Coordinates of C-alpha atoms and ligand atoms in Angstrom, one line a residue:
M13 CA -85.3 -58.0 46.2
K14 CA -81.8 -57.5 47.6
N15 CA -81.2 -61.2 47.1
N16 CA -82.3 -61.0 43.5
S17 CA -80.0 -58.1 42.7
Y18 CA -77.1 -59.9 44.3
R19 CA -77.8 -63.0 42.2
G20 CA -78.1 -60.9 39.0
L21 CA -74.8 -59.2 39.8
L22 CA -73.1 -62.6 40.3
V23 CA -74.5 -63.9 37.0
W24 CA -73.3 -60.8 35.2
Q25 CA -70.0 -60.9 36.9
T26 CA -69.5 -64.6 35.9
F27 CA -70.6 -63.9 32.4
F28 CA -68.2 -60.9 32.0
I29 CA -65.3 -62.8 33.4
V30 CA -65.9 -65.9 31.2
F31 CA -66.5 -63.6 28.2
G32 CA -63.3 -61.7 29.0
I33 CA -61.2 -64.9 29.3
V34 CA -62.6 -66.4 26.0
T35 CA -62.1 -63.1 24.1
S36 CA -58.6 -62.6 25.4
A37 CA -57.8 -66.2 24.4
F38 CA -59.0 -65.6 20.9
I39 CA -57.3 -62.2 20.6
S40 CA -54.0 -63.8 21.8
R41 CA -54.4 -66.6 19.3
Y42 CA -55.0 -64.1 16.5
H43 CA -51.9 -62.1 17.4
W44 CA -49.9 -65.2 17.8
K45 CA -51.0 -66.3 14.3
E46 CA -50.1 -62.8 12.8
N47 CA -46.7 -62.9 14.5
F48 CA -46.1 -66.4 13.3
T49 CA -46.9 -65.5 9.7
K50 CA -44.8 -62.4 9.9
Q51 CA -41.9 -64.5 11.2
V52 CA -42.3 -67.0 8.4
E53 CA -42.3 -64.2 5.9
E54 CA -39.2 -62.5 7.3
Q55 CA -37.3 -65.8 7.3
L56 CA -38.4 -66.5 3.7
E57 CA -37.4 -63.0 2.6
H58 CA -34.0 -63.3 4.4
S59 CA -33.2 -66.7 2.9
L60 CA -34.3 -65.7 -0.7
T61 CA -32.2 -62.5 -0.4
T62 CA -29.2 -64.5 0.7
F63 CA -29.8 -67.0 -2.0
I64 CA -29.8 -64.6 -4.9
K65 CA -26.7 -62.8 -3.5
V66 CA -24.7 -66.0 -3.5
Y67 CA -26.1 -67.5 -6.7
D68 CA -23.6 -66.6 -9.3
T69 CA -25.6 -66.3 -12.6
K70 CA -22.3 -66.0 -14.6
Y71 CA -21.3 -69.6 -14.0
V72 CA -24.5 -71.4 -13.2
L73 CA -27.5 -71.6 -15.5
L74 CA -30.5 -69.6 -14.2
E75 CA -32.9 -72.5 -15.1
N76 CA -31.1 -74.7 -12.6
V77 CA -32.1 -72.4 -9.7
C78 CA -35.3 -74.6 -9.1
N79 CA -33.1 -77.6 -8.4
F80 CA -32.0 -76.0 -5.2
S81 CA -35.3 -76.6 -3.6
Q82 CA -34.9 -79.3 -1.0
K83 CA -37.2 -82.0 -2.3
K84 CA -38.0 -83.4 1.1
S85 CA -39.1 -80.1 2.6
S86 CA -42.5 -78.5 2.1
S87 CA -41.1 -75.6 0.2
R88 CA -41.2 -75.1 -3.6
L89 CA -39.2 -72.8 -5.8
T90 CA -40.4 -71.1 -9.0
L91 CA -38.5 -68.8 -11.3
I92 CA -40.6 -66.3 -13.2
R93 CA -39.6 -63.9 -16.0
D94 CA -40.6 -60.2 -15.7
N95 CA -43.3 -60.8 -18.3
G96 CA -44.9 -63.5 -16.1
V97 CA -43.7 -66.6 -18.0
V98 CA -42.5 -69.4 -15.7
V99 CA -38.8 -70.4 -16.4
C100 CA -38.7 -73.3 -14.0
D101 CA -40.5 -74.9 -11.0
S102 CA -39.2 -77.4 -8.5
N103 CA -42.5 -79.4 -8.4
T104 CA -44.1 -79.0 -11.9
S105 CA -42.9 -78.6 -15.4
A106 CA -42.7 -75.0 -16.5
E107 CA -44.6 -75.5 -19.8
E108 CA -47.7 -76.7 -17.9
M109 CA -47.8 -73.4 -15.9
D110 CA -49.8 -70.4 -17.0
N111 CA -48.6 -66.8 -17.0
H112 CA -47.9 -65.6 -13.4
N113 CA -48.2 -61.8 -14.0
S114 CA -51.5 -61.6 -12.1
R115 CA -50.3 -63.4 -9.0
P116 CA -50.6 -61.0 -6.0
E117 CA -47.1 -61.7 -4.6
L118 CA -45.7 -61.0 -8.1
I119 CA -47.6 -57.7 -8.4
L120 CA -46.3 -56.7 -5.0
A121 CA -42.7 -57.8 -5.7
K122 CA -42.7 -55.7 -9.0
K123 CA -43.7 -52.7 -6.9
N124 CA -41.6 -53.2 -3.8
S125 CA -39.1 -55.8 -4.8
W126 CA -40.7 -58.2 -2.3
G127 CA -44.2 -59.5 -2.1
S128 CA -46.1 -62.2 -0.2
A129 CA -49.5 -63.7 -0.2
I130 CA -51.5 -66.6 1.2
R131 CA -53.9 -68.3 -1.2
Y132 CA -55.0 -71.6 -2.7
S133 CA -52.7 -73.2 -5.2
D134 CA -54.4 -74.8 -8.2
T135 CA -51.3 -76.7 -9.0
L136 CA -50.8 -78.2 -5.5
K137 CA -54.5 -78.1 -4.5
Q138 CA -53.9 -76.6 -1.1
D139 CA -53.4 -73.3 0.8
M140 CA -49.9 -72.0 0.4
F141 CA -47.8 -69.1 1.7
Y142 CA -46.0 -67.4 -1.2
G143 CA -43.0 -65.0 -1.0
A144 CA -41.5 -63.5 -4.2
I145 CA -38.3 -61.5 -4.5
Q146 CA -37.2 -59.3 -7.5
W147 CA -33.9 -60.6 -9.0
K148 CA -32.0 -58.3 -11.3
T149 CA -29.5 -60.2 -13.4
E150 CA -27.4 -59.4 -16.5
K151 CA -29.9 -61.6 -18.3
G152 CA -32.8 -59.4 -17.3
I153 CA -35.2 -59.1 -14.3
F154 CA -36.6 -62.3 -12.8
Y155 CA -38.7 -63.1 -9.8
L156 CA -37.7 -66.0 -7.5
R157 CA -40.7 -67.3 -5.6
E158 CA -40.7 -69.7 -2.8
S159 CA -43.9 -71.3 -1.5
I160 CA -44.5 -73.1 1.8
Q161 CA -47.4 -75.3 2.6
I162 CA -49.8 -73.6 5.0
S163 CA -50.6 -77.0 6.6
A164 CA -47.2 -77.0 8.2
M165 CA -48.0 -73.7 9.9
E166 CA -51.6 -74.7 10.7
R167 CA -50.3 -77.8 12.5
T168 CA -48.3 -75.7 14.8
L169 CA -51.4 -73.4 15.3
T170 CA -53.6 -76.4 16.0
K171 CA -51.2 -77.4 18.8
V172 CA -51.5 -73.9 20.2
D173 CA -55.3 -74.2 20.0
K174 CA -55.2 -77.5 21.9
Y175 CA -53.1 -76.0 24.7
I176 CA -55.5 -73.0 24.9
F177 CA -58.5 -75.3 25.3
I178 CA -56.7 -77.8 27.6
V179 CA -56.0 -74.9 30.0
L180 CA -59.0 -72.7 29.3
I181 CA -61.9 -75.2 29.4
P182 CA -61.1 -76.8 32.7
F183 CA -60.4 -73.4 34.1
L184 CA -63.8 -72.1 33.0
I185 CA -65.6 -75.2 34.3
V186 CA -63.9 -74.9 37.7
F187 CA -64.6 -71.1 37.7
S188 CA -68.3 -71.6 36.9
I189 CA -68.7 -74.4 39.5
L190 CA -67.0 -72.2 42.1
S191 CA -69.3 -69.3 41.3
I192 CA -72.4 -71.5 41.5
L193 CA -71.2 -73.0 44.8
L194 CA -70.5 -69.6 46.3
W195 CA -73.8 -68.3 45.2
H196 CA -75.6 -71.4 46.6
R197 CA -73.8 -71.0 49.9
Y198 CA -74.8 -67.3 50.1
E199 CA -78.5 -68.3 49.4
V200 CA -78.5 -71.0 52.0
K201 CA -76.9 -68.7 54.6
K202 CA -79.4 -65.9 53.8
Q203 CA -82.3 -68.3 54.1
E204 CA -81.0 -69.6 57.4
Q205 CA -80.6 -66.0 58.7
L206 CA -84.1 -65.2 57.6
D207 CA -85.5 -68.3 59.3
R208 CA -83.6 -67.6 62.5
L209 CA -85.0 -64.0 62.4
K210 CA -88.5 -65.3 61.9
V211 CA -88.2 -67.8 64.7
D212 CA -86.7 -65.2 67.1
L213 CA -89.4 -62.7 66.3
V214 CA -92.2 -65.2 67.0
S215 CA -90.4 -66.3 70.1
N216 CA -90.0 -62.7 71.4
I217 CA -93.6 -61.8 70.7
S218 CA -94.9 -64.9 72.4
H219 CA -92.8 -64.3 75.5
E220 CA -93.9 -60.7 75.7
V221 CA -97.6 -61.7 75.3
R222 CA -97.4 -64.5 77.9
T223 CA -96.5 -62.1 80.8
P224 CA -99.6 -60.0 80.7
L225 CA -101.6 -63.1 79.8
T226 CA -100.5 -64.8 83.0
S227 CA -101.5 -61.7 85.0
I228 CA -105.0 -61.6 83.3
K229 CA -105.4 -65.3 84.1
G230 CA -104.6 -64.6 87.7
F231 CA -107.2 -61.9 87.9
V232 CA -109.8 -64.0 86.2
Q233 CA -109.2 -66.9 88.7
L234 CA -109.6 -64.4 91.5
L235 CA -112.9 -63.3 90.1
V236 CA -114.0 -66.9 89.6
S237 CA -113.5 -67.5 93.3
T238 CA -116.0 -64.8 94.0
E239 CA -118.5 -66.2 91.5
S240 CA -121.3 -66.5 94.1
E241 CA -121.4 -62.8 94.4
L242 CA -121.8 -62.2 90.6
S243 CA -124.9 -61.7 88.6
P244 CA -125.8 -64.5 86.0
N245 CA -124.7 -62.1 83.2
A246 CA -121.4 -61.4 84.7
K247 CA -120.9 -65.1 85.4
E248 CA -121.4 -65.9 81.7
S249 CA -119.0 -63.2 80.6
L250 CA -116.4 -64.4 83.1
S251 CA -116.7 -67.9 81.9
K252 CA -116.1 -66.7 78.3
I253 CA -113.1 -64.6 79.4
E254 CA -111.7 -67.6 81.2
K255 CA -112.1 -69.9 78.2
N256 CA -110.5 -67.4 75.8
T257 CA -107.7 -66.6 78.2
N258 CA -106.9 -70.3 78.4
R259 CA -107.1 -70.6 74.6
L260 CA -104.7 -67.8 74.2
N261 CA -102.4 -69.2 76.8
S262 CA -102.3 -72.6 75.2
L263 CA -101.8 -71.0 71.7
F264 CA -98.7 -69.1 72.9
T265 CA -97.4 -72.2 74.8
E266 CA -97.6 -74.2 71.6
I267 CA -96.0 -71.5 69.5
L268 CA -93.1 -71.4 72.0
D269 CA -92.9 -75.2 72.0
L270 CA -92.8 -75.3 68.2
N271 CA -90.2 -72.6 68.3
K272 CA -88.0 -74.5 70.8
V273 CA -88.3 -77.7 68.8
E274 CA -87.3 -75.8 65.6
K275 CA -84.4 -74.2 67.2
R276 CA -83.1 -77.5 68.6
K277 CA -79.8 -78.5 67.1
T278 CA -79.0 -81.5 69.3
T279 CA -80.9 -84.3 71.0
T280 CA -80.2 -85.7 74.5
I281 CA -80.7 -89.4 74.2
E282 CA -81.5 -91.2 77.5
E283 CA -83.5 -94.2 78.7
V284 CA -87.1 -93.3 78.9
D285 CA -89.8 -95.4 80.5
L286 CA -92.6 -95.3 78.0
E287 CA -95.2 -96.7 80.3
I288 CA -94.6 -94.0 83.0
M289 CA -94.8 -91.2 80.3
V290 CA -97.9 -92.6 78.7
D291 CA -99.7 -93.1 82.1
S292 CA -99.0 -89.6 83.1
I293 CA -100.3 -88.2 79.8
L294 CA -103.4 -90.4 80.0
S295 CA -104.3 -89.4 83.5
N296 CA -104.1 -85.8 82.4
M297 CA -106.2 -86.4 79.3
N298 CA -108.8 -88.4 81.3
L299 CA -109.2 -85.4 83.5
I300 CA -109.5 -82.8 80.7
Y301 CA -111.8 -85.0 78.6
K302 CA -113.7 -86.5 81.5
E303 CA -117.1 -85.9 79.9
K304 CA -116.2 -87.9 76.8
N305 CA -115.8 -91.1 78.9
I306 CA -113.0 -92.4 76.7
E307 CA -111.7 -96.0 77.4
T308 CA -108.0 -96.4 77.0
V309 CA -106.3 -99.7 76.0
L310 CA -102.5 -100.0 76.6
N311 CA -100.4 -102.6 74.9
L312 CA -96.8 -101.6 75.6
E313 CA -94.3 -104.2 74.6
S314 CA -91.0 -102.3 74.8
N315 CA -91.2 -100.1 77.8
I316 CA -87.7 -98.7 78.2
I317 CA -86.6 -96.9 75.0
K318 CA -83.7 -94.7 74.2
S319 CA -84.9 -91.3 73.1
D320 CA -84.9 -87.6 73.9
Y321 CA -87.4 -87.2 76.8
E322 CA -88.7 -83.7 75.8
L323 CA -89.2 -84.6 72.1
L324 CA -90.8 -87.9 72.8
E325 CA -93.2 -86.1 75.3
H326 CA -94.1 -83.6 72.6
I327 CA -95.0 -86.4 70.2
L328 CA -97.0 -88.5 72.6
V329 CA -98.9 -85.5 74.3
N330 CA -100.0 -84.1 70.9
L331 CA -101.0 -87.4 69.3
I332 CA -102.8 -88.7 72.5
E333 CA -104.5 -85.4 73.0
N334 CA -105.8 -85.5 69.4
A335 CA -107.0 -89.1 69.9
F336 CA -109.1 -87.9 72.8
K337 CA -110.1 -84.6 71.4
Y338 CA -111.3 -85.9 68.0
N339 CA -112.9 -89.1 69.5
K340 CA -116.6 -89.8 69.9
D341 CA -118.2 -89.9 73.4
N342 CA -117.5 -93.3 74.9
G343 CA -114.9 -94.0 72.3
E344 CA -111.6 -95.8 72.6
V345 CA -107.9 -94.9 72.5
T346 CA -105.4 -97.7 72.0
I347 CA -101.7 -97.2 72.5
T348 CA -99.3 -100.0 71.4
S349 CA -95.6 -100.1 71.3
S350 CA -93.3 -102.8 69.9
S351 CA -89.6 -103.0 69.0
A352 CA -88.8 -102.8 65.3
G353 CA -85.1 -103.6 64.9
S354 CA -83.1 -100.9 66.7
K355 CA -86.2 -98.7 66.7
T356 CA -89.6 -98.6 68.4
L357 CA -92.9 -98.5 66.7
I358 CA -95.6 -96.6 68.7
I359 CA -99.2 -96.7 67.4
I360 CA -101.9 -94.4 68.7
S361 CA -105.4 -95.3 67.5
D362 CA -108.7 -93.7 68.1
T363 CA -112.3 -94.5 67.3
G364 CA -113.1 -90.9 66.4
N365 CA -114.2 -88.8 63.5
G366 CA -111.3 -89.6 61.2
I367 CA -109.7 -87.2 58.7
A368 CA -111.3 -86.8 55.2
P369 CA -108.8 -87.7 52.4
N370 CA -108.8 -84.1 51.1
H371 CA -107.3 -82.9 54.4
Q372 CA -104.9 -85.7 55.0
E373 CA -102.0 -84.2 53.0
R374 CA -102.1 -80.9 55.0
I375 CA -102.7 -81.8 58.6
F376 CA -98.9 -81.6 59.5
E377 CA -98.8 -78.0 58.3
R378 CA -98.6 -75.4 61.0
F379 CA -102.0 -73.7 61.8
Y380 CA -103.9 -76.2 59.6
R381 CA -107.2 -77.3 61.1
V382 CA -110.0 -79.3 59.7
D383 CA -112.8 -76.9 60.5
D384 CA -116.0 -78.7 59.8
A385 CA -119.1 -79.4 61.8
R386 CA -117.6 -82.4 63.5
N387 CA -114.7 -80.5 65.0
S388 CA -116.4 -77.2 65.7
G389 CA -115.8 -76.2 69.3
T390 CA -112.6 -78.3 69.7
G391 CA -110.7 -75.0 69.8
G392 CA -107.2 -76.2 68.8
S393 CA -104.7 -73.9 67.1
G394 CA -103.4 -76.4 64.5
L395 CA -99.9 -76.5 65.8
G396 CA -99.8 -79.9 67.6
L397 CA -99.0 -82.0 64.5
A398 CA -96.4 -79.5 63.3
I399 CA -94.6 -79.9 66.7
V400 CA -95.0 -83.7 66.3
K401 CA -93.5 -83.6 62.8
H402 CA -90.5 -81.6 63.8
S403 CA -89.9 -83.7 66.9
V404 CA -90.0 -86.9 64.9
S405 CA -87.6 -85.6 62.3
H406 CA -85.2 -84.5 65.1
L407 CA -85.2 -88.1 66.3
N408 CA -84.5 -89.3 62.7
G409 CA -87.9 -91.1 62.9
E410 CA -90.9 -91.5 60.7
I411 CA -94.5 -90.7 61.1
T412 CA -97.4 -92.1 59.0
F413 CA -101.1 -92.3 59.6
E414 CA -104.2 -94.0 58.3
S415 CA -107.6 -92.5 58.8
K416 CA -111.1 -93.3 57.8
I417 CA -114.1 -91.0 58.2
D418 CA -116.3 -92.1 61.1
F419 CA -114.0 -95.1 62.0
G420 CA -111.0 -93.3 63.5
S421 CA -107.3 -92.9 62.9
H422 CA -104.0 -94.7 63.5
F423 CA -100.9 -92.6 63.9
K424 CA -97.7 -94.7 63.6
V425 CA -94.4 -93.3 64.9
L426 CA -91.2 -95.2 64.3
I427 CA -88.3 -93.8 66.4
Ligands
LIG506 N1 -106.8 -88.2 65.7 C1 -107.4 -87.3 64.9 N2 -108.7 -87.6 64.4 C2 -109.3 -86.7 63.7 N3 -108.7 -85.6 63.2 C3 -107.5 -85.3 63.6 C4 -106.8 -86.1 64.5 N4 -105.5 -85.6 64.7 C5 -105.5 -84.4 64.0 N5 -106.7 -84.2 63.4 C6 -107.0 -83.1 62.5 O1 -105.9 -82.4 62.1 C7 -105.9 -81.0 62.5 C8 -104.5 -80.6 62.9 O2 -104.2 -81.2 64.1 P1 -103.2 -80.5 65.2 O3 -103.0 -81.4 66.3 O4 -102.0 -80.0 64.4 O5 -104.0 -79.2 65.6 P2 -105.2 -79.0 66.6 O6 -105.4 -80.3 67.3 O7 -106.4 -78.5 65.8 O8 -104.7 -77.9 67.6 P3 -103.5 -78.1 68.7 O9 -102.5 -77.1 68.2 O10 -104.2 -77.7 69.9 O11 -103.1 -79.5 68.6 C9 -106.9 -81.0 63.6 O12 -107.5 -79.7 63.6 C10 -107.9 -82.1 63.2 O13 -108.8 -81.6 62.4
LIG507 MG1 -103.8 -81.3 68.3

């Protein structure tokens, strides 16, 4: 819940910052355009005012005023009478032009002696900036209008746009990537913290439970030694207590083992004699599963391998124990090892019940057990293969298996 609200906050924060940057970029661009237009207008007004001041209408014909437009530049001059009739134009012949009385810049100039407008020119077929000034001469009132192609202004603005986007877009991309990375790091850290907490909690509980359990086990063993004095009913109850105490004890031992393997950050690689390790496990299993009368076949090709002793022991103990536990009476357990490049392939096969295909995908999950009639009474906790999986992954190894109902299973470990 807390995590979600933090994520929501981060998304909103990123959204508002990006929105803020984009909006301020567009507002700046708008103000820049306004300022630019204003400046163009002021310059135009200034140059036209100066022009009519120095143009001596006594000696030079008014009609010649349009010739003063610089042909190469993008500006155009038009002289208009007070009644809207065009006297001359630097680009077009005056006769072809209609009455200009309704032109917005002219209407404004008549009122304020100066007027400007941006609009589409039918004569030049493009957007133009128009500035018109009132010109009082001895020959009457005239309006001198200069027009500039907007495209010249727009070109400058496009450049500004380009700069905005060259700077803004990479910045936004970097900013968004940084936000995502930060958020991801936070999530990973949070998950790690949570996992650590879970592991620590389980570990603490298991340790706490094991102390009284050991004491109970001690008392049960004491009672077992006085078995001859007990009634048959008490004997039966005692045997149940002993069985369940042992089950509880092995459950907490396995929880702690899994916990330890999960917590492991490093491995201690040393030379391990596979044969000694397997022999010791087998003699233990032969003792525990004595009644099953399992035959063991060993075929160890590479005996000394480089591995982490504790992790390898976890792998072999659990796989060999399963091979005994889920085997048929008088069955067989085969253990082979061979070198595979720089690694070793260990195969543990049994002639037991096998694992049904619908369970195969889940057997490595913690606490997962195939609880059917065949396994009833085996009394495992479903943690063995989870410990194996973690140990194999710590050793950068691989584990696969093949299993056929009623024929048995082969567990292959490559480490
Ligand atoms: N060699 C095997 N043959 C048949 N079934 C197997 C074999 N190995 C594992 N299984 C099935 O996979 C399940 C999970 O095995 P796992 O070793 O994790 O737990 P477990 O043996 O039940 O308990 P424990 O924690 O004591 O090992 C077992 O309950 C069993 O049903
Ligand atoms: Mg097991």
